[in-house]
Structures are given as structure tokens and as C-alpha cells.
Coordinates of C-alpha atoms in Angstrom, one line a residue:
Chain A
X434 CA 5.0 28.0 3.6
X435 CA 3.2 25.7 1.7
X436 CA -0.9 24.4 1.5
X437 CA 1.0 20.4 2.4
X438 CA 3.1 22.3 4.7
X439 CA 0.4 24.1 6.3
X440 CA -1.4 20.9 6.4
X441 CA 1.1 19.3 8.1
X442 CA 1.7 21.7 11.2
X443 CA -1.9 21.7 11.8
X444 CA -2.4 18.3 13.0
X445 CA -4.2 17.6 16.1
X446 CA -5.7 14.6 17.2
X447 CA -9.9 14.3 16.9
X448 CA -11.7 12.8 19.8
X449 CA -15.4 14.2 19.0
X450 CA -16.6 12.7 15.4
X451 CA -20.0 13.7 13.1
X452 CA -21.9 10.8 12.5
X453 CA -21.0 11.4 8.7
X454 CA -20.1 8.4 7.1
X455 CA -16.5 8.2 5.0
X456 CA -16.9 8.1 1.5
X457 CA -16.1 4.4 0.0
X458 CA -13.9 5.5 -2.7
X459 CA -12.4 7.9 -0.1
X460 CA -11.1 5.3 1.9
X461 CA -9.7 3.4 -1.2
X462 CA -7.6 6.7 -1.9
X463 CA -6.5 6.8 1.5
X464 CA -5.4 3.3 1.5
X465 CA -3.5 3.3 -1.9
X466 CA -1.7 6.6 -0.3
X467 CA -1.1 5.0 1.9
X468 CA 0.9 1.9 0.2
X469 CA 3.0 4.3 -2.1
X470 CA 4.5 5.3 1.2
X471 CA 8.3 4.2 1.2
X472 CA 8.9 0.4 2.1
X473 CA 11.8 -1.4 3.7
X474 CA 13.3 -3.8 0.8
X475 CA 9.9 -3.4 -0.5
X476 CA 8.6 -5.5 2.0
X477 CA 4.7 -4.0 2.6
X478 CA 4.9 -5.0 5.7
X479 CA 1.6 -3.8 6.5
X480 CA -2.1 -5.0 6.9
X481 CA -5.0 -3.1 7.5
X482 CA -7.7 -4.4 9.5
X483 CA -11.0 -2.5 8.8
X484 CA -13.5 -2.6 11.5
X485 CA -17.1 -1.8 10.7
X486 CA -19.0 -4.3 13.6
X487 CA -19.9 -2.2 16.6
X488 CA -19.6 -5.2 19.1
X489 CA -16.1 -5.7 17.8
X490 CA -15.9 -1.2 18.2
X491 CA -17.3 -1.2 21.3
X492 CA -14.9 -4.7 22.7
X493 CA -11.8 -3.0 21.1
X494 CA -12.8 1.0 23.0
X495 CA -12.8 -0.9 26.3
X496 CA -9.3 -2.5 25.5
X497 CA -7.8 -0.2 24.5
X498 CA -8.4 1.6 27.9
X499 CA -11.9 2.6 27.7
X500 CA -11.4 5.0 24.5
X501 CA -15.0 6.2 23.6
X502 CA -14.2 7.4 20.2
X503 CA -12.9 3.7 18.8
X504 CA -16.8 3.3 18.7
X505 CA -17.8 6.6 17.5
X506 CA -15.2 7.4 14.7
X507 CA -16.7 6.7 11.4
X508 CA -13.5 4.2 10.1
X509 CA -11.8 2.7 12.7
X510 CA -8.2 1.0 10.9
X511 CA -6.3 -2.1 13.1
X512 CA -2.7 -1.5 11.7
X513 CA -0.7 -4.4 11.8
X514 CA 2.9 -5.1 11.1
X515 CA 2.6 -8.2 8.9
X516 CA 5.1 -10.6 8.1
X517 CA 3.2 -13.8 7.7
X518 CA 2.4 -12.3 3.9
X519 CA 6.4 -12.3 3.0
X520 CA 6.9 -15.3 4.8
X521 CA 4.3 -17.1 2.9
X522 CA 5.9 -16.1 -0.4
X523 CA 9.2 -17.6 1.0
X524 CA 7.8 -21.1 1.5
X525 CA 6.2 -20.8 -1.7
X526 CA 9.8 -20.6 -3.2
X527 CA 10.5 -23.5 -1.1
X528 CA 12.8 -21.2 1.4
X529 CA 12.4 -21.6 5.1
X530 CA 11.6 -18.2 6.6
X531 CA 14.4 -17.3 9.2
X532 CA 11.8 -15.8 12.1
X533 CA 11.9 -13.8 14.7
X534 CA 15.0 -11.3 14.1
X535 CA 14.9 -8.0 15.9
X536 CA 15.7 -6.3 12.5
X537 CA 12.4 -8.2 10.7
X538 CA 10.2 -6.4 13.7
X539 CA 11.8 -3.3 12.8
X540 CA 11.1 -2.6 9.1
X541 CA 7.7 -4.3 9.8
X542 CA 6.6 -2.0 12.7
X543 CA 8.4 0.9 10.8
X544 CA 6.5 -0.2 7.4
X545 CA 2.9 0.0 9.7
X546 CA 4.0 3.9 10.6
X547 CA 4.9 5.2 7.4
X548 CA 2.3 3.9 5.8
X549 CA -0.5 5.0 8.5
X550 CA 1.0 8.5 8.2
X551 CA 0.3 8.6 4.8
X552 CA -3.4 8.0 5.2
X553 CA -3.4 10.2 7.9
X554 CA -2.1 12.9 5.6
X555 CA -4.4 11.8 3.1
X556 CA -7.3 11.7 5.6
X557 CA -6.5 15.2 7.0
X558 CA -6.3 16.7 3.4
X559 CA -9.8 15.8 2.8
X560 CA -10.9 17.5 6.0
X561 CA -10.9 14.2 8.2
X562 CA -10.0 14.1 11.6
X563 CA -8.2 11.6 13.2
X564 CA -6.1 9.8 16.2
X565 CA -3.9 7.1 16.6
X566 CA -5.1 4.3 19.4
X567 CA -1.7 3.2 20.7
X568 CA -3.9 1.5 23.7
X569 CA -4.8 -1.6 21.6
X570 CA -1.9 -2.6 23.3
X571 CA -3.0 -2.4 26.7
X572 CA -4.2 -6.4 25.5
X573 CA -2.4 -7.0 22.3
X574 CA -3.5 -10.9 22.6
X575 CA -7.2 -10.2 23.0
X576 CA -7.2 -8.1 20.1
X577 CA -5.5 -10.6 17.7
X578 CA -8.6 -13.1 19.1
X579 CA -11.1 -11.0 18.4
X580 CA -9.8 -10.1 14.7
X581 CA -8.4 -13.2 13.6
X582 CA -4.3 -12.0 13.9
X583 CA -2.3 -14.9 13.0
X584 CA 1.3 -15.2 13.7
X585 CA 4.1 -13.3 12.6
X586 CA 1.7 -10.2 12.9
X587 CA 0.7 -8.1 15.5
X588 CA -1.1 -5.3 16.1
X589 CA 1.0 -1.9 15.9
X590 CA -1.9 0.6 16.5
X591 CA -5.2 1.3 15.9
X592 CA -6.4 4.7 13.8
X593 CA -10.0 6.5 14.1
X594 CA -11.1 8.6 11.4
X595 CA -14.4 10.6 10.7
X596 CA -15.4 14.2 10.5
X597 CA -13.8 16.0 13.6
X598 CA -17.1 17.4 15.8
X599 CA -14.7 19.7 18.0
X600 CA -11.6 22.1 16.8
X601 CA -9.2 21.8 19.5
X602 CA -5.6 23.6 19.6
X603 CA -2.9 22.0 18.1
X604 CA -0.3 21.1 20.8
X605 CA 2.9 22.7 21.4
X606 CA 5.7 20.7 20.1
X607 CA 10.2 20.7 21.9
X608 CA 12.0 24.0 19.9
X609 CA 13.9 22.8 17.1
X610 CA 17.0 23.2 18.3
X611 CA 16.4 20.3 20.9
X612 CA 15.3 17.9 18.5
X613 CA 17.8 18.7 15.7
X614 CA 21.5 18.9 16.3
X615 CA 24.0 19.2 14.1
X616 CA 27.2 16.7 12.9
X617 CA 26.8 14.8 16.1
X618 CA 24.0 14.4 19.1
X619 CA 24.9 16.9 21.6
X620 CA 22.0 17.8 24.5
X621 CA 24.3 19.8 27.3
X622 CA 21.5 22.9 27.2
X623 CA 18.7 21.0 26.4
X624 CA 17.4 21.0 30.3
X625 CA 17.5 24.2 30.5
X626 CA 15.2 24.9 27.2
X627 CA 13.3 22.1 28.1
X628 CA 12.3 24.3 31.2
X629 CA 11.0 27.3 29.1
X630 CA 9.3 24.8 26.8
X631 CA 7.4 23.1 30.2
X632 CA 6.0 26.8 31.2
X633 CA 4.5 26.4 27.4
X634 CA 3.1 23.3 28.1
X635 CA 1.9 24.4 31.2
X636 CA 0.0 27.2 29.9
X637 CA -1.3 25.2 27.2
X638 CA -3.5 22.7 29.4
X639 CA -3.7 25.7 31.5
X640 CA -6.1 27.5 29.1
X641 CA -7.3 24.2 27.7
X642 CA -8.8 23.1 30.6
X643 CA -10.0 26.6 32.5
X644 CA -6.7 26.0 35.5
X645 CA -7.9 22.3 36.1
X646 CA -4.8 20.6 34.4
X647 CA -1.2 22.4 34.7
X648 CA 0.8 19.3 34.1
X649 CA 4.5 20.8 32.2
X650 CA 6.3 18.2 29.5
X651 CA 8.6 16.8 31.5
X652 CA 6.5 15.8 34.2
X653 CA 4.7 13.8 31.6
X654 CA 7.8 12.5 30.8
X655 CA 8.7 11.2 34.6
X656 CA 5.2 9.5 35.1
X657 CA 5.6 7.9 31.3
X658 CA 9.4 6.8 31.6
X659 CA 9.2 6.3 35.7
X660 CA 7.0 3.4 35.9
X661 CA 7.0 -0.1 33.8
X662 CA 5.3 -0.1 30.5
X663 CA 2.8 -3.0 28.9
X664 CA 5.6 -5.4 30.4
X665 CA 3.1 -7.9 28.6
X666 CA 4.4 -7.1 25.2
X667 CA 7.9 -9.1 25.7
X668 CA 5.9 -12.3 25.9
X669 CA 2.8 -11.4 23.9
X670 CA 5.0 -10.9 20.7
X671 CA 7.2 -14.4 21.5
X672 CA 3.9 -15.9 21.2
X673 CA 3.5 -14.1 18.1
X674 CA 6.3 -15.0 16.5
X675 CA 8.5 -12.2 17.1
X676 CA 11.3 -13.5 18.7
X677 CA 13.8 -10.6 18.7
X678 CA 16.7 -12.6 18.7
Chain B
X1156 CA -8.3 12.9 -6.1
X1157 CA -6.7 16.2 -4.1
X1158 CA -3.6 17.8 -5.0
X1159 CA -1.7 16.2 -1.5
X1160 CA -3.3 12.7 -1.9
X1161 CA -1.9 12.8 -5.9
X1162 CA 1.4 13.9 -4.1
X1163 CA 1.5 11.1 -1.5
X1164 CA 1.0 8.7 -4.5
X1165 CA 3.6 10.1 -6.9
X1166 CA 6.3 9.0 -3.8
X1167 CA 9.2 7.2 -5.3
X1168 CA 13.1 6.9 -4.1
X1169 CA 15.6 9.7 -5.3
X1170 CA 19.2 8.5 -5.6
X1171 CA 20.5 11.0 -7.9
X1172 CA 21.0 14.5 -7.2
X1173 CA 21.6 17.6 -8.5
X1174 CA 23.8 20.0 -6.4
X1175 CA 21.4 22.3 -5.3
X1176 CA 21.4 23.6 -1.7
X1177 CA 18.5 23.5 0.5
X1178 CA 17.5 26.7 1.7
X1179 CA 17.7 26.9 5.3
X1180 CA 14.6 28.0 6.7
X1181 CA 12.7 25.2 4.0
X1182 CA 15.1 22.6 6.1
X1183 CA 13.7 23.9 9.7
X1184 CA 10.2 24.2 7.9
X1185 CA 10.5 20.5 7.3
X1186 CA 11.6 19.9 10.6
X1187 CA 9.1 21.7 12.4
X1188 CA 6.1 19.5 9.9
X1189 CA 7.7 16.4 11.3
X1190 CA 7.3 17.5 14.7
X1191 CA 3.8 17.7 14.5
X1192 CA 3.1 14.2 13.1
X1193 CA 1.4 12.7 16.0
X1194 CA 3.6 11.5 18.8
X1195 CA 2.6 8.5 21.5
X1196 CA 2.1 9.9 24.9
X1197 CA 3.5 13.5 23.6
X1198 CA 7.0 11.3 24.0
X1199 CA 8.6 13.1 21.2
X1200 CA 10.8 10.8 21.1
X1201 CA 12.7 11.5 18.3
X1202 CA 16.0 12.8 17.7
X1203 CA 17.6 14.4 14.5
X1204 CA 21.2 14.5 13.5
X1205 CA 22.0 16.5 10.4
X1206 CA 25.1 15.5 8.9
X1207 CA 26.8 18.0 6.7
X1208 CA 30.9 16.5 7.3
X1209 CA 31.4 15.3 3.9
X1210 CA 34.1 12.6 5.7
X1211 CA 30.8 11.2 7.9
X1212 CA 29.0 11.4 5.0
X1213 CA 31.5 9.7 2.7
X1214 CA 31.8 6.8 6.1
X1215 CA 28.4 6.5 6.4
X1216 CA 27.6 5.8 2.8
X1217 CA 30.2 3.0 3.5
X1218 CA 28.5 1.9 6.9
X1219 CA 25.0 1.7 5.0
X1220 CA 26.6 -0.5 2.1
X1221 CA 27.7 1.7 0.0
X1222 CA 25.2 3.8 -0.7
X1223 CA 26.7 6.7 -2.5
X1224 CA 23.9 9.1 -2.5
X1225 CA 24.6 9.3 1.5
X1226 CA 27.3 11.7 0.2
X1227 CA 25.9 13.3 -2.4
X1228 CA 22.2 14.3 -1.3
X1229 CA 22.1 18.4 -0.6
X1230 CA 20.9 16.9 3.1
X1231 CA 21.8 13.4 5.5
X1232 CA 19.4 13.7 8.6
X1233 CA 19.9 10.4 10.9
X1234 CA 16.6 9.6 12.1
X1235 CA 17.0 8.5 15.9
X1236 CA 14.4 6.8 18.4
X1237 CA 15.1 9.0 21.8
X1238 CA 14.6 8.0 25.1
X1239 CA 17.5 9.8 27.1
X1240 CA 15.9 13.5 26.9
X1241 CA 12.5 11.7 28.1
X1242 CA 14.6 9.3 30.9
X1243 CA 16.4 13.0 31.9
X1244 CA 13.1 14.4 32.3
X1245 CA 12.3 11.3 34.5
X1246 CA 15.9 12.0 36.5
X1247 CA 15.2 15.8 37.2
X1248 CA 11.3 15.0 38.8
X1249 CA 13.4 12.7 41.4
X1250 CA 12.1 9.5 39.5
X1251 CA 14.0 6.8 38.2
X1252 CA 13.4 6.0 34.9
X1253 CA 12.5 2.1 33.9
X1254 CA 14.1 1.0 31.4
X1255 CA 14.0 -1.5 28.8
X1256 CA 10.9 -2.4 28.1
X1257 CA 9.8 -3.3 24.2
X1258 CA 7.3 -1.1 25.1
X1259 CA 9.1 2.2 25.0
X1260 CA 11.2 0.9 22.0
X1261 CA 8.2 0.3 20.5
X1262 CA 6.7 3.8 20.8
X1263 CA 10.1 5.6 20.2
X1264 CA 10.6 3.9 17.1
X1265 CA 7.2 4.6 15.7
X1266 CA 7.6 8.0 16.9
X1267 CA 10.9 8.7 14.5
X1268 CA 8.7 6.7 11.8
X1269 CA 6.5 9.1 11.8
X1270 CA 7.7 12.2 12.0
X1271 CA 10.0 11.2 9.6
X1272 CA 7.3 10.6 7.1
X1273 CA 6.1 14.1 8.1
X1274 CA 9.4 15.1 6.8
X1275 CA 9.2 13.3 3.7
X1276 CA 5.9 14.9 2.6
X1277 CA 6.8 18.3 3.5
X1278 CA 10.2 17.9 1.5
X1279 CA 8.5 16.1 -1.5
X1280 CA 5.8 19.2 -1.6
X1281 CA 8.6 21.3 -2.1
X1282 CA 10.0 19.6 -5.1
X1283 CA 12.8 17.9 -3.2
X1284 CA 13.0 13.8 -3.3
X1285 CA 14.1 11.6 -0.9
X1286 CA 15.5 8.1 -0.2
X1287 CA 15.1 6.2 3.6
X1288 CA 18.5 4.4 4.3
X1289 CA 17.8 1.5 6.6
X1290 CA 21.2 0.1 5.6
X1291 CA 22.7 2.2 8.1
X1292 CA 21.2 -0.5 10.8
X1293 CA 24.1 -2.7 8.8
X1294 CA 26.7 -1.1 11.7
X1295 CA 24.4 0.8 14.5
X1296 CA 27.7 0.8 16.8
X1297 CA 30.1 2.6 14.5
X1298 CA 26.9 4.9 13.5
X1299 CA 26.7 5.7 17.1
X1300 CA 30.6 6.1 17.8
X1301 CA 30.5 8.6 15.0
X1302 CA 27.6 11.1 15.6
X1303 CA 27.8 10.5 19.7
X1304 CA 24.7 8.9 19.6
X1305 CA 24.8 7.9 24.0
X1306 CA 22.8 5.4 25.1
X1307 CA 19.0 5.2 24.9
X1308 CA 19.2 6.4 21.6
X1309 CA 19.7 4.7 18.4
X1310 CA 19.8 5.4 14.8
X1311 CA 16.3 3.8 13.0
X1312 CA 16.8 4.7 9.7
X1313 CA 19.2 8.0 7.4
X1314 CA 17.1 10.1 5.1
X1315 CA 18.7 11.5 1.9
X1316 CA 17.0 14.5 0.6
X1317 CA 18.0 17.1 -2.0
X1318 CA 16.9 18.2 -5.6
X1319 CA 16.1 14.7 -7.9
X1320 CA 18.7 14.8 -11.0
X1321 CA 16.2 11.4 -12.1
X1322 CA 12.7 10.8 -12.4
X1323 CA 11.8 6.8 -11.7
X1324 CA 8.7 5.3 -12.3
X1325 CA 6.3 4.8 -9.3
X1326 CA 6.9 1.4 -8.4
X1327 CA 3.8 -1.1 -8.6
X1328 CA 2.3 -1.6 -5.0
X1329 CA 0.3 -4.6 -3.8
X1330 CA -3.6 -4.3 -4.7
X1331 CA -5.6 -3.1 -1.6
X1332 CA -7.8 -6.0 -1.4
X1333 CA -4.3 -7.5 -0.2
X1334 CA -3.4 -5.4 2.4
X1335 CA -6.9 -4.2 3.2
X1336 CA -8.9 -6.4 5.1
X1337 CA -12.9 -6.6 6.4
X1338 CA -13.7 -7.3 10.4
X1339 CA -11.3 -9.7 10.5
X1340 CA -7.7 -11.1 9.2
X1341 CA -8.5 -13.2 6.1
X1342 CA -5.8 -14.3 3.6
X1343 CA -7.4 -16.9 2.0
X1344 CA -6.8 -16.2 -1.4
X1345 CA -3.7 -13.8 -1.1
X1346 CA -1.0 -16.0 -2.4
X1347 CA -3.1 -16.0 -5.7
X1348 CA -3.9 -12.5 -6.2
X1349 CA 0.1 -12.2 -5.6
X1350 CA 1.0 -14.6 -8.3
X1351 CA -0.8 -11.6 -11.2
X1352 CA 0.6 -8.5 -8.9
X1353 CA 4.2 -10.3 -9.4
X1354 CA 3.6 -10.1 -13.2
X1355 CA 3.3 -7.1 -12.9
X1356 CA 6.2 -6.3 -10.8
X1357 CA 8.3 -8.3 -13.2
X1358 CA 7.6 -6.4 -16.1
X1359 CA 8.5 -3.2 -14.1
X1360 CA 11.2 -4.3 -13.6
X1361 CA 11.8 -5.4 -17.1
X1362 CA 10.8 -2.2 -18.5
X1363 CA 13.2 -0.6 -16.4
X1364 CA 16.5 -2.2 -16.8
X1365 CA 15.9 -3.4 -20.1
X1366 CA 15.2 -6.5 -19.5
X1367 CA 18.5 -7.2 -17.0
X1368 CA 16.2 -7.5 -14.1
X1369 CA 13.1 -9.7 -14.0
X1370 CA 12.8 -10.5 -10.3
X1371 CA 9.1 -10.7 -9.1
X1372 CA 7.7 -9.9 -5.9
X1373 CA 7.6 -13.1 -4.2
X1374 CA 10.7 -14.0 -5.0
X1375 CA 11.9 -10.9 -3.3
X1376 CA 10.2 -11.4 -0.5
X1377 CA 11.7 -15.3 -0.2
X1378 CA 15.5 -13.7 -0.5
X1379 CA 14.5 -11.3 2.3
X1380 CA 12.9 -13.3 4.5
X1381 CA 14.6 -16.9 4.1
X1382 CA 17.7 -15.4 5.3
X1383 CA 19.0 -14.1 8.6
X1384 CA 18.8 -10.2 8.6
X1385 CA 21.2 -8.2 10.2
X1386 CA 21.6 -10.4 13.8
X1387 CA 23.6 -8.1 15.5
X1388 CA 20.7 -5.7 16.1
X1389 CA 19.6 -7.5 19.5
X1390 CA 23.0 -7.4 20.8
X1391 CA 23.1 -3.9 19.8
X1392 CA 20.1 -2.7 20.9
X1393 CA 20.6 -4.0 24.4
X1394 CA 24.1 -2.1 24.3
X1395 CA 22.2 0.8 23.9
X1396 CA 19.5 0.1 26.5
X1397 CA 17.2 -1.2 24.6
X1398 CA 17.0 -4.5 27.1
X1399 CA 13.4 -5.6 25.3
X1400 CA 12.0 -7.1 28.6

């Protein structure tokens, strides 16, 4: 195995930052790594919203569902899918932009993940800890108030960065055979592995947390998949310009 | 700059190949790295379908628009956003599981995005290169009927990898202070700073084909966006149970 590699399968996500500043020049690297990241008919479909102002930290940790370390973190990155940019350039070529496909939301939101892994990489290589803040979608609208999002962009994900102040575990992850099948998709055993891999799980938050948490995978799974999800984001992104038609 | 962070900004597309295998245990090495990019909710929601058939390889080359190097990369993984194994999960706790909202779409695509990039950089740190094909979105259905992809799963994006028999040139990116903003949204005086980085792109591309090719950026972007882009993703997508309420 590889140093990258090795890199790679140690991610966890940082909660607990140092109050050590990020280099500037740093955080120039780990944006440009981020760009050369592949990109759907060379769209970019990505803008970075860099948020330094701790009344905008502190607004943005309490909607994204009271998340402490939004505040703490030394970078905190808004990650939007942008397609106001490209649409711009096609009125400047006197072309009316055809809005609001299902297919333009895709490369754009896929065009925001590739490219945030890339600076996590980057980030993680230079002994940065970070996580991913999917809960600025908890209140997608107020967030585009508060930063200025326009239409025909939204708000993917936020991303906290800084020095990690803890070392926790990294977190078991399905076998391989369940998430890679071969010539066609084919999950007749995967319950049953699924079970040994929950008695991982279990143990994992079992030790973790000294007994308090013994929550298995697929429990997980029933509370996510069993109850609605941000059923605000249908409308929110209309109103943004995302159609999905 | 780091060794990984150079790597991550050496990326280009690989569309030419030599016939080298890929030894085995690299291919679950790189499998296993993209499992522990950072997944929303520990969803995992992604599913991989390697595709060694050389007659689905040489039909889904033709799906994705004729992209040859679908048939002749050493590996074609299918890159699938999975909500069945989580919505079984659901099913075995006595739950049922709520389906359709953007919500989980949004999360289960971004989940394949990224450990797909995961992938990438674990591959690329082996020597190997890689190209994303999105153009297999240009017939989801058939993609499905063909690898068995059931519903609450469908096919984001292919992924070529194998030894490069070609070296391109990096392709010019936008400059940060485009895609990198302070506090707030602000794209005041984008447009301009897009009119030099299209010179630039121009002359890439000039250099490149000899002088055959001279599109800029922009004008890119107006063919992409001033046109409808694959329509039949909605209807697809709510075929497949992505409903997008």
C-alpha cells in the first residue's frame, strides 16, 4: 500500500480543532487541487464560499443544527454547485440559458463533490483535519441570505478545516464484496453480511462511547431512510432555479 | 507543495490505454480508499459494478456516445447512487422506508461522487489514469436493463481506468479568485477576468490540435448550457424512485 493510499483509508472526520490558523498559501494549494479535480464538460461548476466572520460562523453552526465546530474550525468552505457562472457566459454569447434540467443539477452537485474531495485530500496530506457539514441544509434559503447565493446556485455542503485537537478511530466501512459486484448488481446475500458487519458497528460505538451508544448500521439506516428528509429542498431549489424538469 | 497535493494537480483524462492488467488486490485496494471518503449520515450509499464482459463494454461505449475507451480501459466500474441496501435495512427494522425525497438523491449522489474521487486518487497514485463517463446518463434505462441496476439505484457516472498509453497536458482551470470567494457571493468582475482565462484556454487548445480547435471557455459553456441537456433524466429518475418531492 501506498503513502496516498494509506492516506486515503485513514480518513476520519475532525470535530475538536487547535486554534492554529491555516496557512494562506495553504489554502490557495488546496483550492487549485481542488479545481484540477475532473469536470463535467468542463463546466467548474463549483464556487467556494470562504467564511472568516464569526457572526456569520456562529449563524451558519446553529443552522446547520447546532454544529459547534462550523465556529471553531480554522477555514470553514460554503460549497456551492454554481451554474449562474456558465449561464452568464451563455448570454454573453447571446444564447438563452435552457434552466432548470435535472441533468444540469447533476454535473453541478457532482462538480461541488469532486472537487471538495480534492481539497480534502489535499487538506488531510498536510496534516489537516476536516468534516463535511451536510446540515447547511437543514435551511438552505437562510444560508443563501446570509452569503449573498444568487440563483442558479445553491449550497451543496459546507467543509471545516483546521488542525484536528482529538484522534478518533476511523469508522468501519460495508465489506467489499457488498459494495462491489461484478458484471451486474446482484445483493441476494448482502443481508446476511450486512448482519456481521452491524455487530462491527456495534462494537465500534460500543468502545467509543464506554457501552453508552450500541446503535448497529442498519439501524442507522431505518431511522435515516424511515422518516421524511429536508422535504424543504424540493421547493427551496425551484426557487433557486433548479427546476429538475 | 507535497508530493499528493502535486499529484491531485497533475489530474488529467486518460483515453488511451495500454493493455496492461490491473492487479487484483491494487483494484480492491482502490476500492476499499473510496470507501472511506466521507459518506453523509454513514449512508454508504454507493454501489459499484465492475464490468469486465467485453459485449457490455463494447454496448456501453455505444450507450455513453461512443466512447471507445469504455472497451478498452484494463477496468469499467459503474459508479451508482444506492438507496435499496439502505431502504432494505429500513424494511428488516419493521420500518417503511420514505421515499423520494431530493434529499436522499442528493446525499446518495454526492456519496458515489465522492468516493469515486477516492478512487481516482488512489488509482492515479498508482500510475494508473482515469477518465469519468457521464455520457452514460445519455441512456440510464438501457444502462440499468443491462447491469440489473433495480430500482433505487441508478448509474451517476462510468469510470475508465487502466495504464495511460498518452500523456495530455493538464488542462488550464479557472483562476481561484473566480471560484473562490470572501464572506459572501460576489461576481462582480467575473465575466472579465473570464474574457483573459478564455485566451488562455484558446491557445490550449490551439497548441493542442494544431490549430484545428480554438474554442474558448465561454463559448463552451454557451453550447452547454443554451441547450437542453439530456431531458429524459427526470422521467428516468422517477422510474427508478427517485420521485424528487
Amino acid at each position: 500500500m501506498n503513502e496516498i493510499i494509506r492516506l486515503l483509508k485513514s480518513h476520519r472526520s475532525i470535530r475538536k480543532f487547535t486554534n492554529q490558523p491555516i496557512d494562506e498559501e495553504l489554502l490557495l494549494e488546496m483550492i487549485r487541487a481542488g479545481q484540477c479535480a475532473a469536470t463535467s464538460s468542463f463546466l467548474q461548476g463549483t464556487t467556494v464560499i470562504r467564511v472568516k466572520n464569526p457572526k456569520h460562523r456562529k449563524k451558519i453552526a446553529v443552522l446547520a443544527g447546532n454544529q459547534q465546530y462550523v465556529e471553531t474550525a480554522a477555514e470553514f468552505l460554503m460549497f456551492c454547485a454554481d451554474l449562474k457562472r456558465s449561464g452568464d457566459c451563455c448570454e454573453m454569447h447571446g444564447k438563452t440559458v435552457a434552466e432548470g434540467f435535472t441533468e444540469h443539477f447533476i454535473i453541478a452537485t457532482v462538480d461541488a463533490a469532486l472537487m471538495a474531495q480534492n481539497v480534502v485530500i489535499a487538506a488531510e496530506s498536510e496534516g489537516l483535519g476536516i468534516c463535511y457539514i451536510g446540515g447547511i441544509r437543514n435551511n438552505p434559503a437562510e444560508i443563501c441570505k446570509l452569503l449573498n447565493i444568487p440563483k442558479n446556485v445553491y449550497p451543496v455542503f459546507g467543509l471545516c478545516i483546521g488542525y484536528p485537537a482529538q484522534n478518533p478511530e476511523t469508522k468501519p466501512r460495508l465489506p467489499v464484496s457488498v459494495v462491489l459486484k461484478n458484471e451486474v448488481y446482484e445483493d441476494m446475500d448482502d443481508l446476511n453480511i450486512i448482519a456481521m458487519y452491524d455487530e462491527h458497528v456495534r462494537e465500534y460505538y460500543r468502545t467509543r462511547t464506554g457501552g453508552k451508544k450500541e446503535l448497529c448500521w442498519s439501524e442507522q439506516m431505518a431511522e435515516l431512510l424511515g422518516k421524511e428528509s429536508r422535504p424543504h429542498m424540493r421547493a427551496f431549489l425551484r426557487e433557486q432555479g433548479f427546476e429538475m424538469k
